[in-house]
GROMACS .gro file of C-alpha atoms in nm:
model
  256
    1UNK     CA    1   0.000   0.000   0.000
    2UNK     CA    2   0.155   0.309  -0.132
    3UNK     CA    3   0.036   0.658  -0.010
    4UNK     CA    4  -0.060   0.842  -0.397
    5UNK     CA    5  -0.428   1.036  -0.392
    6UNK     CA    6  -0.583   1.188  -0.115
    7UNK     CA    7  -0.970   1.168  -0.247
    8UNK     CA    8  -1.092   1.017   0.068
    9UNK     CA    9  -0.943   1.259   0.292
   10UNK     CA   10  -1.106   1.367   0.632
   11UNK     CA   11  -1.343   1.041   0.575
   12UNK     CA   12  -1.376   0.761   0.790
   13UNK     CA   13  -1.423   0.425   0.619
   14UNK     CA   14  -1.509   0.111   0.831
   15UNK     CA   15  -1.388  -0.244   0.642
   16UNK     CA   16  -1.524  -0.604   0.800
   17UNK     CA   17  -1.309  -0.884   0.727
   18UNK     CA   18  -0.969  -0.664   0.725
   19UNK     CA   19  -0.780  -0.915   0.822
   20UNK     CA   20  -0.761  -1.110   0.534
   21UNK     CA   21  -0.831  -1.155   0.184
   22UNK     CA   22  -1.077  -0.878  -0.037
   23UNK     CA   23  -1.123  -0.671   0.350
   24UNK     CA   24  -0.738  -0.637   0.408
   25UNK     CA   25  -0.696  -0.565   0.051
   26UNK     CA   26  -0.977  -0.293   0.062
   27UNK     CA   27  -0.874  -0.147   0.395
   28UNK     CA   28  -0.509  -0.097   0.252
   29UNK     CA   29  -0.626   0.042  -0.054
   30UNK     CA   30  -0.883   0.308   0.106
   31UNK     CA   31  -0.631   0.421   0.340
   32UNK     CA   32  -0.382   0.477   0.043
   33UNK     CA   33  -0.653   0.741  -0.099
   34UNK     CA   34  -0.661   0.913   0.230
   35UNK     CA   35  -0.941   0.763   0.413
   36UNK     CA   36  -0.867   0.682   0.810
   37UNK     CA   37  -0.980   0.331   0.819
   38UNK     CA   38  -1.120   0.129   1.110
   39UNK     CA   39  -1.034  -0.235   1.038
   40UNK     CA   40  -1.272  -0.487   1.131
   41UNK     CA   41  -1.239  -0.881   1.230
   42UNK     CA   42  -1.215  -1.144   1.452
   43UNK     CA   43  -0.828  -1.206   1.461
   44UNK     CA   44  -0.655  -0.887   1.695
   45UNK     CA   45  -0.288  -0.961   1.582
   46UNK     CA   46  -0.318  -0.948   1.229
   47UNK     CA   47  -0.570  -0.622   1.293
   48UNK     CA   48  -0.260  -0.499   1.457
   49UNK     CA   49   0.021  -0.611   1.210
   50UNK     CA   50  -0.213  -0.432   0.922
   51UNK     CA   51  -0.270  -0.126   1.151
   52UNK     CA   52   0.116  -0.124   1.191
   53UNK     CA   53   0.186  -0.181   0.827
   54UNK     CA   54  -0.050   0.130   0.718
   55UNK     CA   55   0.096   0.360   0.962
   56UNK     CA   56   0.398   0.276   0.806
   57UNK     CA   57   0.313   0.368   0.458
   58UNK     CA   58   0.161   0.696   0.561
   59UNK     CA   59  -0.196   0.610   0.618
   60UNK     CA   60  -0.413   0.614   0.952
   61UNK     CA   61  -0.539   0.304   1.068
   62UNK     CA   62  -0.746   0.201   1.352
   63UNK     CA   63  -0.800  -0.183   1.471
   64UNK     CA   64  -1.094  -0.308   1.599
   65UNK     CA   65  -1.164  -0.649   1.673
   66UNK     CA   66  -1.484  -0.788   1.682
   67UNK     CA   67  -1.695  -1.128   1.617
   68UNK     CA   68  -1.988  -0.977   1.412
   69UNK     CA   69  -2.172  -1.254   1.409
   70UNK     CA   70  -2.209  -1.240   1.801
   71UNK     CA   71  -2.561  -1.142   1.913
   72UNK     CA   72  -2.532  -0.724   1.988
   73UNK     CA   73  -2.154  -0.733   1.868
   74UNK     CA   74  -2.207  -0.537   1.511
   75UNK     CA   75  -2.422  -0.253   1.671
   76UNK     CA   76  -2.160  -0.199   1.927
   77UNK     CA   77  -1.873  -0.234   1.666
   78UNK     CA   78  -2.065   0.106   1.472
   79UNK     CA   79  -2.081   0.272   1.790
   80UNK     CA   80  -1.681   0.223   1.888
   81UNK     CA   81  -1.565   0.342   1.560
   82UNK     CA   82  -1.807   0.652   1.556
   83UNK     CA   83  -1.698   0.739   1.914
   84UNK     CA   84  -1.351   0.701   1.862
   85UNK     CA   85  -1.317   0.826   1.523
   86UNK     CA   86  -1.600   1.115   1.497
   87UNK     CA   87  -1.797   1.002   1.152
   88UNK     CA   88  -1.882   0.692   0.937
   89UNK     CA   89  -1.864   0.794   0.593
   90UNK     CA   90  -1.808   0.437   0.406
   91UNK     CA   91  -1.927   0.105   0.523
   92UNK     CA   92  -1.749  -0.220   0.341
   93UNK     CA   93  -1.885  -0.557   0.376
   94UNK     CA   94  -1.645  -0.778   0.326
   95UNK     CA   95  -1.667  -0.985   0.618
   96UNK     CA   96  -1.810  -1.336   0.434
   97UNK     CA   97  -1.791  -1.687   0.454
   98UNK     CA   98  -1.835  -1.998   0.182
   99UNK     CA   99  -1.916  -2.323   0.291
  100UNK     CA  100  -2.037  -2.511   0.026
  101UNK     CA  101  -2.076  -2.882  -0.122
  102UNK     CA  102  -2.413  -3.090  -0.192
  103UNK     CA  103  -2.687  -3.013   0.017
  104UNK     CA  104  -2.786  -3.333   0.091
  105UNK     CA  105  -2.487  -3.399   0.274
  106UNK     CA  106  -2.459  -3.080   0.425
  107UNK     CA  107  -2.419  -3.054   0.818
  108UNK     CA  108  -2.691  -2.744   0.881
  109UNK     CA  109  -2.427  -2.593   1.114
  110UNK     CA  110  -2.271  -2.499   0.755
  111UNK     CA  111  -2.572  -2.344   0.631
  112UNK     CA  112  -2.630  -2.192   0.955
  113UNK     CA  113  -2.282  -2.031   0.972
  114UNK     CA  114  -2.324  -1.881   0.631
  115UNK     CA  115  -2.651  -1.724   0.664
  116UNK     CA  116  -2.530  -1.566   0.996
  117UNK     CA  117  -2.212  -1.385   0.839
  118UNK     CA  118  -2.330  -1.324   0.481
  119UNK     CA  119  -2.615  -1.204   0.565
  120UNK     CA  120  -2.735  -1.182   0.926
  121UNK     CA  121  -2.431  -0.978   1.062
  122UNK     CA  122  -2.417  -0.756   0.683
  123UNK     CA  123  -2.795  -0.676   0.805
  124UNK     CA  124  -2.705  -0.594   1.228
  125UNK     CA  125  -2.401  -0.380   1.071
  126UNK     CA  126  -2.624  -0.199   0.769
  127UNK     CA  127  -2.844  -0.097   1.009
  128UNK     CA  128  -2.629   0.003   1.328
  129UNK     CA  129  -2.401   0.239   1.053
  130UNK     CA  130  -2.707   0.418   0.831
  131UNK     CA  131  -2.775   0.707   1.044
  132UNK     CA  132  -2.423   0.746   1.059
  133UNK     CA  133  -2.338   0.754   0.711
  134UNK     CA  134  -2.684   0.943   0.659
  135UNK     CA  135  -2.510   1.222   0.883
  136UNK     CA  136  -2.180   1.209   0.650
  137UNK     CA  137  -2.376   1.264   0.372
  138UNK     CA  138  -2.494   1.551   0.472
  139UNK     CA  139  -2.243   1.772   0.687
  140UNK     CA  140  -1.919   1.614   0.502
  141UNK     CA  141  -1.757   1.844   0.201
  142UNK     CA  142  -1.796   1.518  -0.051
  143UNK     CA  143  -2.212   1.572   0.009
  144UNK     CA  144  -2.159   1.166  -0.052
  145UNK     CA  145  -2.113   0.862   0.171
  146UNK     CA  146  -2.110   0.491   0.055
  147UNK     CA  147  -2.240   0.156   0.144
  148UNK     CA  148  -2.036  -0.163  -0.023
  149UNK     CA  149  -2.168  -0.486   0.015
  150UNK     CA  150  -1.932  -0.754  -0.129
  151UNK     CA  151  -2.191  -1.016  -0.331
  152UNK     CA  152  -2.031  -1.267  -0.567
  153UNK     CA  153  -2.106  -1.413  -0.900
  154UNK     CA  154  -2.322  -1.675  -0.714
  155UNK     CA  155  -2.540  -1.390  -0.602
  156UNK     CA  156  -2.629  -1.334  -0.956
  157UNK     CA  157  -2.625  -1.703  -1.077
  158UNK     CA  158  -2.703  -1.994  -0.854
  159UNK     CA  159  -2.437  -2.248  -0.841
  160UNK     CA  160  -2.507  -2.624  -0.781
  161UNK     CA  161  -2.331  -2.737  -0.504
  162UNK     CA  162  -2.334  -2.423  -0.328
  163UNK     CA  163  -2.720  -2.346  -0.256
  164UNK     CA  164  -2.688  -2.178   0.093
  165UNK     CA  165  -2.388  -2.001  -0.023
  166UNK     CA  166  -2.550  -1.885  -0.348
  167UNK     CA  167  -2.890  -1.783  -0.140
  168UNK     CA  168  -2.661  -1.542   0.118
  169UNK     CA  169  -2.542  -1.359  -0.186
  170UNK     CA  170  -2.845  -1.314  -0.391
  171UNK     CA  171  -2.976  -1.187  -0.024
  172UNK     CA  172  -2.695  -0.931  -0.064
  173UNK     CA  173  -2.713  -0.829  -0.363
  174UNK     CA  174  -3.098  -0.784  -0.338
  175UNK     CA  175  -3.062  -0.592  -0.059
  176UNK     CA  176  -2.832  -0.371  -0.200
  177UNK     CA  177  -3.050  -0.273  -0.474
  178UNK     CA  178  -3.373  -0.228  -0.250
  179UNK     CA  179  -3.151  -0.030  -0.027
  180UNK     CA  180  -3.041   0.203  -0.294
  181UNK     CA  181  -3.335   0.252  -0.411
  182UNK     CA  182  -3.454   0.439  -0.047
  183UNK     CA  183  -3.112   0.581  -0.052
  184UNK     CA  184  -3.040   0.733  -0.350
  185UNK     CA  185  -3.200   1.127  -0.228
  186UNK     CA  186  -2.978   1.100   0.089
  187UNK     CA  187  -2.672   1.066  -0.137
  188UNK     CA  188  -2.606   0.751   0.015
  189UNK     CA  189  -2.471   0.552  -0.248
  190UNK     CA  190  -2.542   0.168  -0.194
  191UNK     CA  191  -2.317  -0.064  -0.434
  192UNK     CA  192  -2.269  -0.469  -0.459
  193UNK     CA  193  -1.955  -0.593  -0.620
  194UNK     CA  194  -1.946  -0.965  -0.752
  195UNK     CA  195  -1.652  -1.096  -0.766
  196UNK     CA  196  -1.578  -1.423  -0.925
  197UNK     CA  197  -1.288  -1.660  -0.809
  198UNK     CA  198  -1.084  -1.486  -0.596
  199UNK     CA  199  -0.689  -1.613  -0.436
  200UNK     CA  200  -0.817  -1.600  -0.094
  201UNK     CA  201  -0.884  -1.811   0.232
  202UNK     CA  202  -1.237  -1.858   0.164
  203UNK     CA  203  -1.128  -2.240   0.070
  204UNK     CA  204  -0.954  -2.356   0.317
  205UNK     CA  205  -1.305  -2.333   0.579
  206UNK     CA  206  -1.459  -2.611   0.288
  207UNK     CA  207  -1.477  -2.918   0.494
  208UNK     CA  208  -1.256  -3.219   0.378
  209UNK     CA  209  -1.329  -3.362   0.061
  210UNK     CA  210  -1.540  -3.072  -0.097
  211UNK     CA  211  -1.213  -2.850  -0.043
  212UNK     CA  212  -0.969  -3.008  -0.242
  213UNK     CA  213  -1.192  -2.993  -0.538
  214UNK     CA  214  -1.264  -2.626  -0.532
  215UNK     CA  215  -0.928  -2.567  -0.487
  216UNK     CA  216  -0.845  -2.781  -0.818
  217UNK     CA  217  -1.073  -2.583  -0.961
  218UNK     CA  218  -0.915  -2.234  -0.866
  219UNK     CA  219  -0.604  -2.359  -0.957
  220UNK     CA  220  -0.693  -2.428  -1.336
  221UNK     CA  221  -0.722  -2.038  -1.403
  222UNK     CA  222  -0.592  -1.743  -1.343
  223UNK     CA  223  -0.797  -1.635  -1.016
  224UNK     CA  224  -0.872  -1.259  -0.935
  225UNK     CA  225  -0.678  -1.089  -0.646
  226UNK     CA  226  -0.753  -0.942  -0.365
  227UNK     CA  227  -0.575  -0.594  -0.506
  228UNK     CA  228  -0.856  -0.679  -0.814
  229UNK     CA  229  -1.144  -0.607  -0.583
  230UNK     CA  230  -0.976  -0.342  -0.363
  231UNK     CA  231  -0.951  -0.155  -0.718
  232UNK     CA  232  -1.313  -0.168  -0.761
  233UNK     CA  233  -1.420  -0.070  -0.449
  234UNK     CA  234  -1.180   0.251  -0.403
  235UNK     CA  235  -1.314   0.313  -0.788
  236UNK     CA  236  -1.640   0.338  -0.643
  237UNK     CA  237  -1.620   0.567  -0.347
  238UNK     CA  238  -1.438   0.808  -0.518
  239UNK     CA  239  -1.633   0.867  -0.787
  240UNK     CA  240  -1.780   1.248  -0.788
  241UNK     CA  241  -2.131   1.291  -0.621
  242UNK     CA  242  -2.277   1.238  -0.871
  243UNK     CA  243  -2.182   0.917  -0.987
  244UNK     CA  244  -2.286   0.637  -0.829
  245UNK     CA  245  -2.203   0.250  -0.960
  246UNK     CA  246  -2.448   0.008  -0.814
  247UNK     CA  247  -2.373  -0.293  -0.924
  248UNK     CA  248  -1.997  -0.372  -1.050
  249UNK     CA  249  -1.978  -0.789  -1.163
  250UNK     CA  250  -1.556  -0.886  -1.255
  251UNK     CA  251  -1.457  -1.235  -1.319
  252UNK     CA  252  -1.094  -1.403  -1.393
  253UNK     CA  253  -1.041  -1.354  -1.770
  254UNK     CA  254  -1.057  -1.748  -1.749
  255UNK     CA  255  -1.355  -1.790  -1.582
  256UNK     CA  256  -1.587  -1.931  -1.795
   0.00000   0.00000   0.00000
């Protein structure tokens, strides 16, 4: 992460799932266009390490663990970062979770576990930061805030083997689009971006047997990176006011 624009200046951006993957990626990349970014996830040492790392480069960082899923926790994770840091002007969803694998073999603690990140916790969050990013909206110099929700192909086409998984992110990407559409006079701009097969850790939670294939299957293309979808995102919150990309689907070149 290299310190080069300064578009997001005096704006606060929260990022779920910053310690890994598409969040740590997205977190990096915000705070390289000036945004003071409150990193979001479970694991407090790598929180730190990126924290550390962003200093470093020039950028303001800000860790704060939290389990999201944990009844009360996202609420209370808004609340820290807009005492501590003053404002929520961008919200990114990237905390997420794919389980898949036939669904007649499927222990219902997997399905369980993937409607309660993908979509339960996106929901707690959503609605813990609005009036916050309703309030950037209007008193910030932008006149803009933004919500990113980060949906996947397989919330635009459902993929056998991967029902539950599919269903979270058609969840998210249809509530992105409802959500827009009560947003849109508030200047709250509400995107979804799909990515397709991505090099991160999402694979390795696949239980035993249904991993190894998916992981074959990543490694017979040219996956997207992280930095891919971290690209996207910082396109989309710095577009001017007036601009506003709702919906933003990029696959590997090889992905059929």
């Amino acid at each position: 992460m290299s310190i080069s624009t300064h578009r997001l200046s005096g704006t606060v951006a929260l990022v779920t799932g910053a310690s890994s993957g598409i969040g740590e990626a997205t977190a990096r990349t915000l705070a390289g266009h000036g945004a003071t970014v409150a990193l979001a996830a479970r694991r407090a040492d790598r929180l730190d390490a990126i924290a550390t790392d962003i200093r470093a480069a020039g950028g303001t960082a800000h860790p704060f663990p939290a389990d999201i899923t944990a009844e009360g926790e996202a609420a209370a994770l808004a609340e820290r970062v807009t005492t501590r840091l003053g404002r929520l002007d961008t919200l990114v969803n990237a905390a997420g979770i794919m389980l898949v694998g036939p669904a007649a073999d499927a222990p219902l603690s997997e399905w369980q576990r993937n409607v309660d990140l993908n979509v339960s916790a996106l929901l707690q969050l959503t609605h813990a930061a609005l009036p916050h990013l309703t309030a950037a909206a209007r008193n910030s110099p932008r006149g803009v805030a933004d919500l990113v929700n980060i949906s996947s192909v397989a919330g635009r086409q459902a993929i056998g083997g991967a029902s539950v998984y599919s269903a979270t992110k058609f969840a998210v990407t249809a509530f992105s689009e409802a959500l827009r559409q009560e947003l849109t006079q508030q200047h709250v701009r509400v995107s979804s971006v799909e990515p397709g097969a991505v090099a991160t850790e999402l694979t390795e939670h696949i239980r035993d047997g249904i991993r190894e294939m998916n992981q074959d299957w990543y490694a017979s293309m040219e996956t997207l990176q992280p930095d891919d979808v971290a690209d996207a995102v910082a396109y989309i919150v710095t577009r001017p006011r007036h601009v506003a990309l709702n919906q933003l689907l990029l696959r590997p070149t090889e992905q059929s």
